[in-house]
């Protein structure tokens, strides 16, 4: 192959000698040109020994050219589709004769040389259709003009091309081991451990490499550029050029190689700009993840969902050339969550339930008789708990519950109810739950909206404290208890005391102050006060009020700490 300016020179200048040869690759000049990325951007000339990225519009073929000057030259061409399958073929055309057929020694007109190349179809050497990374390789290629034609019939797409006449020494793509498979060595509910054999590029050739692991739920990927294309709305590494406004100054279609559909094919921008290029909003997708991990060949993927199939791919990338090779990907389904025992609820019976922090518990209620309605009584003892109720698979209820709540749902003959309880993210949850088809009497006491205990500072003495709390229209029994606490009593200790499901039966008899019945039909007047006597001067006391329902189930109001006066 030869640099671009030599190809243009050959097209534009008459050849003066029949024995003149095109020059071989000038390595110093080549390296200079490769550093200048704009030199080959969107050009129809393929540089020798460098990977180019370009763009195809759907149903619009694009052609690339290069010249092999000498017979028996090694040749390798690699095409990498990104986000769509490609059709591509490589063909060979003989170079035009340098002199006229009459042997006059005078060069043929330039236009006649151009037409000679275009009119000859050439010999097809290789063709491929698909989305695999595919290559043509020959240890001994004839001299001539090579044409690479690419076509995308599905959609606009990106692709990459790499060609070289020194494939043995270049080796830009990292090599794969003899066994290129990715193995799953450990499988859990939320984790998968992967392992693969190291690339010889690192172990033998001592070239710098890194491995990138890709995880998604759809399919395996065959190239890293396909992953990059998927990560963004269109593509992560270049914008699609806008057709019809300009053409590359190095496009052969404008240097003696008119297309077969001249005037119909779209041309390409040499340098896409925000003003002329298509506007692409990069929207990273959440269903695919790429993690580059250095040169480790074992990796554990975490934070996966249980009972879900994932696809895993590993790519080895050459840190110098930034070119990559794909291992043979794999897939695996994470393990199911451990099946929890479902608690059976009995009609009219209270059941105590404990739910771990952010944990889940399932309960089942299957009434033995026909019913028109079913009632659920729920008493959340600590933090709020989320409840969902399904009847024969249909969601009927989904709410967060604090304190005591009652839900009445329409019944159905032979219906079965599944109750799902989810714990709060702050801490564990405890609750009491009752399901019944005959809610004649509510087992839990009714509560006011405000369950705080009010202490009157002005009525505080050295031996007593006066407090008040709200009641309801239902006649309930209230019991008040006191317990001396240290002055250092803090919120954490108070929180542990706040279990509303612990009843008076857990308290010492010496802590009981009194019990009384109270209610008022007028909620504005449903307030009661009580003075606790026999306290010590300058001491702190924890006060609790319990309200007890008809079924014997009690609920504790919010605890209150009071301190007697030290001097009176």
Coordinates of C-alpha atoms in Angstrom, one line a residue:
X1 CA 0.0 0.0 0.0
X2 CA 1.1 3.6 -0.5
X3 CA 0.2 6.9 1.3
X4 CA -2.7 8.9 0.1
X5 CA -0.8 11.6 -1.7
X6 CA 1.0 9.0 -3.9
X7 CA -2.4 7.7 -5.1
X8 CA -3.6 11.2 -6.0
X9 CA -0.3 11.9 -7.8
X10 CA -0.7 8.7 -9.8
X11 CA -4.2 9.7 -10.8
X12 CA -3.4 13.3 -11.7
X13 CA 0.0 13.2 -13.4
X14 CA 0.9 11.3 -16.6
X15 CA 3.3 8.5 -16.0
X16 CA 6.6 9.2 -17.9
X17 CA 8.2 5.8 -17.8
X18 CA 6.9 2.3 -18.4
X19 CA 9.3 0.9 -15.8
X20 CA 8.6 3.4 -13.0
X21 CA 7.3 1.9 -9.8
X22 CA 5.1 3.4 -7.0
X23 CA 7.2 3.9 -3.9
X24 CA 7.0 1.5 -0.9
X25 CA 5.7 2.8 2.5
X26 CA 7.9 5.5 3.8
X27 CA 7.7 4.7 7.5
X28 CA 8.8 8.2 8.7
X29 CA 6.2 9.8 6.4
X30 CA 3.6 7.3 7.4
X31 CA 4.0 7.9 11.1
X32 CA 3.7 11.6 10.5
X33 CA 0.5 11.1 8.6
X34 CA -1.0 8.8 11.2
X35 CA -0.4 11.4 13.9
X36 CA -2.4 13.8 11.8
X37 CA -5.8 12.2 12.2
X38 CA -7.5 14.7 9.8
X39 CA -5.3 13.4 7.0
X40 CA -7.4 10.1 6.6
X41 CA -10.6 11.3 8.2
X42 CA -13.5 10.1 6.0
X43 CA -11.1 9.6 3.1
X44 CA -11.6 7.0 0.4
X45 CA -8.0 5.9 0.8
X46 CA -7.2 3.3 3.4
X47 CA -3.8 4.0 5.2
X48 CA -1.4 1.2 5.6
X49 CA -1.2 -0.1 9.2
X50 CA -3.8 2.2 10.9
X51 CA -7.4 1.6 11.9
X52 CA -10.0 4.0 10.6
X53 CA -13.5 4.7 11.8
X54 CA -16.3 5.8 9.5
X55 CA -20.0 6.0 9.0
X56 CA -22.5 4.4 6.6
X57 CA -25.9 5.6 5.6
X58 CA -28.5 2.9 5.1
X59 CA -28.6 1.5 1.5
X60 CA -25.7 3.8 0.5
X61 CA -22.5 1.9 -0.4
X62 CA -19.1 3.3 0.4
X63 CA -15.9 2.4 -1.3
X64 CA -12.3 2.5 -0.1
X65 CA -9.2 2.0 -2.3
X66 CA -5.5 1.2 -1.8
X67 CA -2.7 0.2 -4.1
X68 CA -0.4 -2.8 -3.7
X69 CA 2.6 -2.0 -5.8
X70 CA 4.5 -5.3 -5.9
X71 CA 3.5 -8.9 -6.5
X72 CA 3.7 -11.4 -3.7
X73 CA 3.0 -8.8 -1.0
X74 CA 1.3 -10.0 2.3
X75 CA -2.1 -8.4 2.8
X76 CA -4.6 -8.3 5.7
X77 CA -7.9 -6.4 5.8
X78 CA -10.1 -6.4 8.9
X79 CA -13.7 -5.0 9.0
X80 CA -15.4 -4.4 12.3
X81 CA -19.2 -3.7 12.3
X82 CA -20.4 -1.7 15.2
X83 CA -24.2 -1.5 15.7
X84 CA -25.5 -3.1 12.5
X85 CA -24.6 -6.0 10.2
X86 CA -22.6 -5.1 7.1
X87 CA -22.2 -6.4 3.6
X88 CA -18.7 -6.0 2.3
X89 CA -16.5 -7.3 -0.5
X90 CA -12.9 -6.9 -1.5
X91 CA -12.0 -6.9 -5.2
X92 CA -8.8 -6.4 -7.3
X93 CA -8.4 -4.3 -10.4
X94 CA -5.2 -4.3 -12.5
X95 CA -3.4 -1.0 -12.7
X96 CA -4.0 0.7 -16.1
X97 CA -1.3 0.5 -18.8
X98 CA 1.2 3.4 -18.5
X99 CA 1.6 3.9 -22.3
X100 CA -0.7 3.7 -25.3
X101 CA -1.3 0.4 -27.1
X102 CA 0.7 1.7 -30.1
X103 CA 3.9 1.8 -28.1
X104 CA 4.5 5.4 -28.9
X105 CA 5.8 6.1 -25.4
X106 CA 3.3 8.9 -24.9
X107 CA 1.0 8.6 -21.9
X108 CA -2.7 8.1 -22.4
X109 CA -5.0 11.0 -21.5
X110 CA -5.8 11.1 -17.8
X111 CA -9.5 10.8 -18.3
X112 CA -9.0 7.6 -20.3
X113 CA -7.0 6.2 -17.4
X114 CA -9.7 7.0 -15.0
X115 CA -12.4 5.4 -17.1
X116 CA -10.3 2.3 -17.5
X117 CA -10.3 1.7 -13.8
X118 CA -14.0 2.5 -13.2
X119 CA -15.3 0.5 -16.1
X120 CA -13.5 -2.7 -15.0
X121 CA -15.4 -4.6 -12.3
X122 CA -12.2 -6.3 -11.1
X123 CA -11.8 -9.7 -9.5
X124 CA -13.8 -10.4 -6.3
X125 CA -11.4 -11.8 -3.7
X126 CA -13.6 -12.0 -0.7
X127 CA -17.1 -11.1 0.5
X128 CA -19.0 -11.3 3.8
X129 CA -22.4 -10.4 5.2
X130 CA -23.1 -10.3 9.0
X131 CA -22.0 -8.5 12.2
X132 CA -18.9 -10.6 13.0
X133 CA -15.5 -9.1 13.0
X134 CA -14.3 -10.6 9.8
X135 CA -11.0 -10.4 7.9
X136 CA -9.2 -11.2 4.6
X137 CA -5.6 -12.4 4.8
X138 CA -3.2 -13.4 2.1
X139 CA 0.5 -14.2 2.4
X140 CA 1.1 -13.4 -1.2
X141 CA -1.1 -10.8 -3.0
X142 CA -0.7 -9.6 -6.5
X143 CA -0.1 -5.9 -7.3
X144 CA -3.0 -3.8 -8.3
X145 CA -5.7 -1.4 -7.2
X146 CA -7.8 -2.9 -4.4
X147 CA -11.4 -1.8 -3.7
X148 CA -13.3 -2.4 -0.4
X149 CA -17.0 -1.8 -0.8
X150 CA -19.3 -1.7 2.3
X151 CA -23.1 -1.5 2.6
X152 CA -25.5 -1.4 5.5
X153 CA -29.1 -2.5 4.6
X154 CA -30.6 -2.2 8.1
X155 CA -29.8 1.3 9.4
X156 CA -27.2 4.1 9.5
X157 CA -24.2 2.7 11.3
X158 CA -20.5 3.0 12.3
X159 CA -17.8 0.6 11.3
X160 CA -14.0 0.3 11.5
X161 CA -11.5 -0.9 8.9
X162 CA -7.8 -1.9 9.4
X163 CA -5.5 -2.9 6.5
X164 CA -1.8 -3.6 6.4
X165 CA 0.9 -5.1 4.1
X166 CA 3.0 -6.1 7.2
X167 CA 0.6 -8.2 9.2
X168 CA 3.3 -10.3 10.9
X169 CA 5.1 -7.3 12.4
X170 CA 2.1 -5.0 13.1
X171 CA -0.1 -7.2 15.3
X172 CA -2.3 -4.2 16.5
X173 CA -5.1 -6.5 17.8
X174 CA -4.4 -8.3 21.0
X175 CA -4.1 -12.1 20.6
X176 CA -6.6 -14.5 22.2
X177 CA -5.4 -17.6 24.1
X178 CA -5.9 -21.1 22.7
X179 CA -9.1 -21.3 24.8
X180 CA -10.9 -17.9 24.3
X181 CA -14.0 -18.8 26.3
X182 CA -15.2 -16.8 29.4
X183 CA -16.1 -19.2 32.2
X184 CA -18.5 -18.7 35.1
X185 CA -16.7 -20.0 38.1
X186 CA -19.2 -19.0 40.8
X187 CA -22.9 -18.2 40.7
X188 CA -25.1 -16.6 43.4
X189 CA -28.3 -14.7 43.8
X190 CA -26.7 -11.3 43.2
X191 CA -23.2 -12.1 42.1
X192 CA -21.4 -13.9 39.2
X193 CA -17.7 -14.6 39.1
X194 CA -16.0 -14.8 35.7
X195 CA -12.6 -16.1 34.7
X196 CA -10.7 -16.3 31.4
X197 CA -7.2 -17.3 30.2
X198 CA -4.8 -14.4 29.8
X199 CA -4.0 -12.9 26.4
X200 CA -0.6 -13.9 25.0
X201 CA -0.1 -10.3 24.1
X202 CA 0.5 -9.6 27.7
X203 CA 2.1 -12.8 28.9
X204 CA 4.4 -13.5 25.9
X205 CA 4.8 -10.3 23.9
X206 CA 4.8 -8.1 27.1
X207 CA 2.6 -5.5 25.6
X208 CA 0.4 -3.3 27.8
X209 CA -3.2 -4.5 27.8
X210 CA -6.4 -4.2 29.8
X211 CA -9.5 -6.2 30.1
X212 CA -13.0 -4.8 29.9
X213 CA -16.1 -6.7 31.1
X214 CA -19.5 -5.9 29.7
X215 CA -22.8 -7.0 31.3
X216 CA -26.3 -6.8 29.8
X217 CA -29.6 -8.7 29.7
X218 CA -30.1 -8.8 25.9
X219 CA -27.2 -10.6 24.0
X220 CA -23.5 -11.1 23.7
X221 CA -21.4 -8.5 21.8
X222 CA -18.9 -9.3 19.1
X223 CA -16.8 -6.1 19.3
X224 CA -16.1 -3.3 21.7
X225 CA -17.3 -0.7 19.3
X226 CA -20.7 -2.5 19.2
X227 CA -20.8 -2.0 23.0
X228 CA -19.9 1.7 22.7
X229 CA -22.6 2.2 20.1
X230 CA -25.1 0.6 22.4
X231 CA -24.1 2.7 25.4
X232 CA -25.3 5.9 23.7
X233 CA -28.4 6.8 21.8
X234 CA -26.5 6.7 18.4
X235 CA -22.8 6.2 19.1
X236 CA -20.3 7.0 21.7
X237 CA -17.3 7.9 19.7
X238 CA -18.4 10.0 16.6
X239 CA -21.3 11.9 15.2
X240 CA -23.1 10.9 12.0
X241 CA -22.1 13.2 9.2
X242 CA -24.9 15.1 7.5
X243 CA -25.2 14.3 3.8
X244 CA -25.3 16.7 0.8
X245 CA -23.4 19.7 2.1
X246 CA -19.8 18.9 1.4
X247 CA -17.4 16.2 0.5
X248 CA -14.0 15.0 1.7
X249 CA -11.1 16.6 -0.3
X250 CA -9.6 13.1 -0.4
X251 CA -12.8 11.3 -1.6
X252 CA -11.9 9.4 -4.8
X253 CA -15.5 10.0 -6.1
X254 CA -14.2 13.5 -6.8
X255 CA -10.7 12.6 -8.0
X256 CA -11.4 10.5 -11.2
X257 CA -13.6 7.8 -9.6
X258 CA -17.2 8.9 -10.3
X259 CA -19.8 6.6 -8.7
X260 CA -22.0 4.5 -10.9
X261 CA -25.0 6.5 -9.6
X262 CA -23.3 9.9 -10.0
X263 CA -25.3 12.7 -8.5
X264 CA -27.5 10.2 -6.5
X265 CA -25.2 9.0 -3.9
X266 CA -24.7 11.1 -0.8
X267 CA -21.3 12.6 0.0
X268 CA -19.7 12.8 3.4
X269 CA -18.2 15.6 5.5
X270 CA -14.5 15.7 6.0
X271 CA -15.0 16.9 9.6
X272 CA -18.4 16.7 11.2
X273 CA -19.2 19.8 13.2
X274 CA -22.0 20.6 15.6
X275 CA -23.4 23.0 13.0
X276 CA -23.3 20.7 10.1
X277 CA -23.5 17.3 11.7
X278 CA -26.6 15.5 13.1
X279 CA -27.3 16.4 16.6
X280 CA -26.8 13.4 18.8
X281 CA -28.0 13.4 22.4
X282 CA -25.9 10.9 24.3
X283 CA -28.3 8.9 26.6
X284 CA -26.4 6.1 28.4
X285 CA -28.6 3.0 28.8
X286 CA -29.1 1.5 32.1
X287 CA -29.4 -2.0 30.8
X288 CA -25.7 -2.4 29.9
X289 CA -22.6 -1.8 31.9
X290 CA -18.9 -1.7 30.9
X291 CA -16.2 -2.1 33.5
X292 CA -12.5 -2.0 32.6
X293 CA -10.4 -3.8 35.3
X294 CA -6.8 -3.6 34.2
X295 CA -4.9 -6.9 33.6
X296 CA -6.8 -9.1 36.0
X297 CA -8.4 -12.2 34.4
X298 CA -10.9 -12.9 37.3
X299 CA -13.8 -10.6 38.1
X300 CA -16.9 -10.8 40.3
X301 CA -19.9 -8.9 39.0
X302 CA -22.1 -7.8 41.9
X303 CA -25.5 -6.1 42.5
X304 CA -27.3 -8.3 40.1
X305 CA -31.0 -9.2 40.4
X306 CA -31.9 -12.8 41.5
X307 CA -33.4 -15.2 39.0
X308 CA -32.3 -13.0 36.0
X309 CA -30.4 -14.0 32.9
X310 CA -27.3 -11.9 32.1
X311 CA -24.9 -11.9 29.2
X312 CA -21.2 -11.4 29.9
X313 CA -18.5 -10.4 27.5
X314 CA -14.7 -9.8 27.9
X315 CA -12.6 -7.7 25.6
X316 CA -8.8 -7.4 25.7
X317 CA -7.6 -4.0 24.5
X318 CA -4.1 -3.0 23.5
X319 CA -3.3 0.1 25.6
X320 CA -0.9 1.4 22.9
X321 CA -3.1 1.0 19.8
X322 CA -6.4 1.2 21.7
X323 CA -7.6 -1.7 19.5
X324 CA -9.4 -4.7 21.0
X325 CA -10.4 -8.3 20.5
X326 CA -13.4 -10.1 21.9
X327 CA -13.3 -13.3 23.9
X328 CA -16.1 -15.8 23.4
X329 CA -18.8 -14.5 25.7
X330 CA -21.1 -16.4 28.0
X331 CA -24.4 -16.1 29.8
X332 CA -25.8 -17.2 33.2
X333 CA -29.0 -16.9 35.2
X334 CA -28.6 -15.8 38.8
X335 CA -30.0 -18.0 41.5
X336 CA -33.5 -17.5 42.8
X337 CA -34.1 -15.9 46.2
X338 CA -34.5 -18.4 49.0
X339 CA -38.2 -19.2 49.2
X340 CA -39.6 -17.8 52.4
X341 CA -42.1 -19.7 54.4
X342 CA -45.5 -18.2 54.0
X343 CA -47.3 -17.6 57.3
X344 CA -50.9 -18.8 57.4
X345 CA -53.4 -16.4 59.1
X346 CA -56.4 -17.8 60.9
X347 CA -59.7 -16.0 60.8
X348 CA -60.0 -13.7 63.8
X349 CA -56.6 -14.5 65.4
X350 CA -53.9 -12.0 66.0
X351 CA -50.5 -12.9 64.6
X352 CA -47.1 -11.4 65.6
X353 CA -44.8 -10.7 62.7
X354 CA -41.1 -9.6 62.6
X355 CA -39.7 -8.1 59.4
X356 CA -35.9 -7.5 59.0
X357 CA -34.6 -4.1 57.9
X358 CA -35.6 -3.8 54.2
X359 CA -36.7 -7.5 54.4
X360 CA -39.9 -9.1 53.1
X361 CA -42.4 -11.4 54.7
X362 CA -45.4 -13.2 53.1
X363 CA -48.6 -14.1 54.8
X364 CA -51.6 -16.0 53.4
X365 CA -55.3 -15.8 54.4
X366 CA -57.7 -18.4 53.0
X367 CA -61.2 -18.0 54.5
X368 CA -63.0 -21.4 54.9
X369 CA -66.4 -19.9 54.2
X370 CA -68.0 -17.6 51.7
X371 CA -67.7 -13.9 52.6
X372 CA -68.7 -10.6 51.3
X373 CA -66.0 -8.6 53.0
X374 CA -62.6 -9.2 54.6
X375 CA -61.1 -6.9 57.2
X376 CA -57.4 -6.5 58.0
X377 CA -56.2 -4.9 61.3
X378 CA -52.6 -4.0 61.3
X379 CA -50.6 -2.6 64.3
X380 CA -47.1 -1.4 63.3
X381 CA -45.1 -1.5 66.5
X382 CA -41.9 0.4 65.4
X383 CA -41.1 1.8 62.0
X384 CA -43.5 2.1 59.2
X385 CA -44.1 -1.1 57.1
X386 CA -45.3 -1.4 53.6
X387 CA -48.2 -3.7 53.0
X388 CA -49.6 -5.2 49.7
X389 CA -52.7 -7.4 49.5
X390 CA -53.5 -9.5 46.5
X391 CA -56.6 -11.5 46.0
X392 CA -56.0 -14.4 43.6
X393 CA -53.1 -12.6 42.1
X394 CA -54.9 -9.2 41.7
X395 CA -53.4 -6.3 43.6
X396 CA -56.1 -4.8 45.9
X397 CA -54.0 -2.7 48.3
X398 CA -50.6 -1.1 48.6
X399 CA -49.9 1.3 51.4
X400 CA -47.4 2.3 54.1
X401 CA -48.7 1.7 57.7
X402 CA -47.7 3.4 60.9
X403 CA -49.5 2.8 64.2
X404 CA -52.9 1.1 63.9
X405 CA -54.7 0.8 60.6
X406 CA -57.8 -1.0 59.4
X407 CA -58.5 -2.0 55.8
X408 CA -61.8 -3.5 54.6
X409 CA -61.8 -5.2 51.2
X410 CA -64.5 -6.7 49.1
X411 CA -64.7 -10.5 49.3
X412 CA -65.1 -13.2 46.8
X413 CA -66.2 -16.9 47.2
X414 CA -63.2 -19.2 47.7
X415 CA -60.8 -16.3 47.3
X416 CA -57.2 -16.5 48.7
X417 CA -55.3 -13.5 49.9
X418 CA -51.6 -13.0 49.8
X419 CA -50.1 -10.3 52.1
X420 CA -46.6 -9.0 51.4
X421 CA -44.9 -7.0 54.1
X422 CA -41.7 -5.0 53.5
X423 CA -39.6 -3.6 56.3
X424 CA -38.4 0.0 56.5
X425 CA -35.0 1.0 55.3
X426 CA -34.1 2.5 58.7
X427 CA -34.6 -0.5 60.8
X428 CA -36.5 -3.7 61.6
X429 CA -40.3 -3.7 61.8
X430 CA -42.6 -5.6 64.2
X431 CA -46.3 -5.7 63.8
X432 CA -49.5 -7.5 64.9
X433 CA -51.9 -8.4 62.1
X434 CA -55.4 -9.8 62.2
X435 CA -57.6 -10.9 59.2
X436 CA -61.2 -11.7 59.6
X437 CA -64.5 -12.1 57.7
X438 CA -66.5 -11.3 60.8
X439 CA -65.3 -7.9 62.3
X440 CA -68.0 -7.7 65.0
X441 CA -65.7 -6.1 67.5
X442 CA -62.4 -4.4 66.8
X443 CA -59.6 -6.3 68.6
X444 CA -57.4 -3.2 68.8
X445 CA -58.3 -0.1 70.7
X446 CA -59.1 3.1 68.7
X447 CA -56.5 5.8 68.9
X448 CA -56.5 9.6 68.4
X449 CA -54.4 11.1 65.6
X450 CA -52.0 12.5 68.2
X451 CA -50.6 10.0 70.7
X452 CA -48.1 12.3 72.4
X453 CA -48.1 12.8 76.2
X454 CA -48.2 16.5 77.3
X455 CA -46.3 17.5 80.4
X456 CA -47.2 20.8 82.2
X457 CA -44.0 22.5 83.3
X458 CA -45.7 25.0 85.6
X459 CA -47.4 22.2 87.5
X460 CA -44.1 20.4 88.1
X461 CA -43.1 20.1 91.8
X462 CA -40.3 18.3 93.7
X463 CA -42.5 15.2 94.1
X464 CA -45.0 15.3 91.3
X465 CA -45.6 15.8 87.6
X466 CA -48.9 16.5 85.8
X467 CA -49.5 15.2 82.3
X468 CA -52.4 15.0 79.8
X469 CA -53.3 12.9 76.7
X470 CA -56.0 12.6 74.1
X471 CA -58.7 9.9 74.0
X472 CA -61.4 8.9 71.5
X473 CA -65.2 8.5 71.4
X474 CA -64.8 4.8 72.3
X475 CA -64.7 3.9 76.0
X476 CA -61.2 2.4 76.6
X477 CA -59.1 1.5 79.5
X478 CA -55.9 3.6 80.1
X479 CA -53.0 2.6 82.3
X480 CA -50.0 4.9 83.2
X481 CA -46.6 3.7 84.2
X482 CA -43.5 5.5 85.5
X483 CA -39.8 4.5 85.6
X484 CA -36.8 6.4 86.9
X485 CA -34.1 7.0 84.3
X486 CA -30.7 8.6 84.3
X487 CA -30.2 12.2 83.3
X488 CA -28.2 10.8 80.3
X489 CA -31.2 9.0 78.9
X490 CA -30.9 9.7 75.2
X491 CA -32.9 9.3 72.0
X492 CA -31.5 5.8 71.2
X493 CA -32.7 4.5 74.6
X494 CA -36.0 6.2 74.0
X495 CA -36.3 4.6 70.7
X496 CA -35.9 1.1 72.2
X497 CA -38.6 2.0 74.7
X498 CA -41.0 2.9 71.8
X499 CA -42.1 -0.6 70.9
X500 CA -45.9 0.1 70.9
X501 CA -46.7 -3.6 70.9
X502 CA -45.2 -4.3 74.3
X503 CA -48.1 -4.2 76.7
X504 CA -48.4 -3.5 80.5
X505 CA -47.7 -7.2 81.2
X506 CA -44.0 -6.5 80.4
X507 CA -43.8 -3.8 83.1
X508 CA -42.9 -4.2 86.8
X509 CA -45.8 -3.9 89.2
X510 CA -43.9 -1.2 91.1
X511 CA -43.9 1.0 88.0
X512 CA -47.7 1.1 87.7
X513 CA -49.3 4.4 88.7
X514 CA -53.0 3.7 88.0
X515 CA -55.6 2.6 85.4
X516 CA -58.9 4.3 84.5
X517 CA -61.6 4.3 81.8
X518 CA -62.1 7.4 79.7
X519 CA -64.0 8.6 76.5
X520 CA -65.9 11.6 75.2
X521 CA -68.4 11.9 72.4
X522 CA -67.1 15.4 71.8
X523 CA -63.6 14.9 70.4
X524 CA -62.7 18.5 71.4
X525 CA -63.2 17.5 75.0
X526 CA -61.6 14.1 74.7
X527 CA -58.7 15.0 76.9
X528 CA -57.7 13.6 80.3
X529 CA -55.1 14.7 82.9
X530 CA -53.3 12.9 85.7
X531 CA -50.9 13.9 88.4
X532 CA -48.2 11.4 89.2
X533 CA -47.2 11.7 92.8
X534 CA -44.5 10.2 95.1
X535 CA -41.6 11.2 92.9
X536 CA -38.1 12.2 94.2
X537 CA -36.7 15.7 93.8
X538 CA -34.4 16.4 90.9
X539 CA -35.0 13.0 89.2
X540 CA -35.9 12.1 85.7
X541 CA -38.8 9.7 85.0
X542 CA -40.0 7.9 81.8
X543 CA -43.8 8.0 81.6
X544 CA -45.9 5.6 79.4
X545 CA -49.6 5.5 78.8
X546 CA -51.2 2.2 77.5
X547 CA -54.7 2.1 76.0
X548 CA -56.3 -1.4 76.1
X549 CA -58.9 -2.6 73.7
X550 CA -61.9 -4.9 74.2
X551 CA -59.9 -7.9 73.0
X552 CA -57.1 -7.2 75.5
X553 CA -54.7 -5.9 72.9
X554 CA -52.9 -2.8 74.1
X555 CA -51.2 0.2 72.3
X556 CA -48.6 2.4 73.9
X557 CA -48.6 6.2 73.5
X558 CA -45.3 8.0 72.7
X559 CA -43.1 7.9 75.8
X560 CA -42.4 11.1 77.7
X561 CA -39.5 12.0 80.0
X562 CA -40.2 14.5 82.8
X563 CA -37.9 15.8 85.6
X564 CA -39.1 17.0 89.0
X565 CA -37.8 20.2 90.5
X566 CA -34.7 19.9 92.6
X567 CA -35.6 22.7 95.0
X568 CA -39.1 23.7 96.1

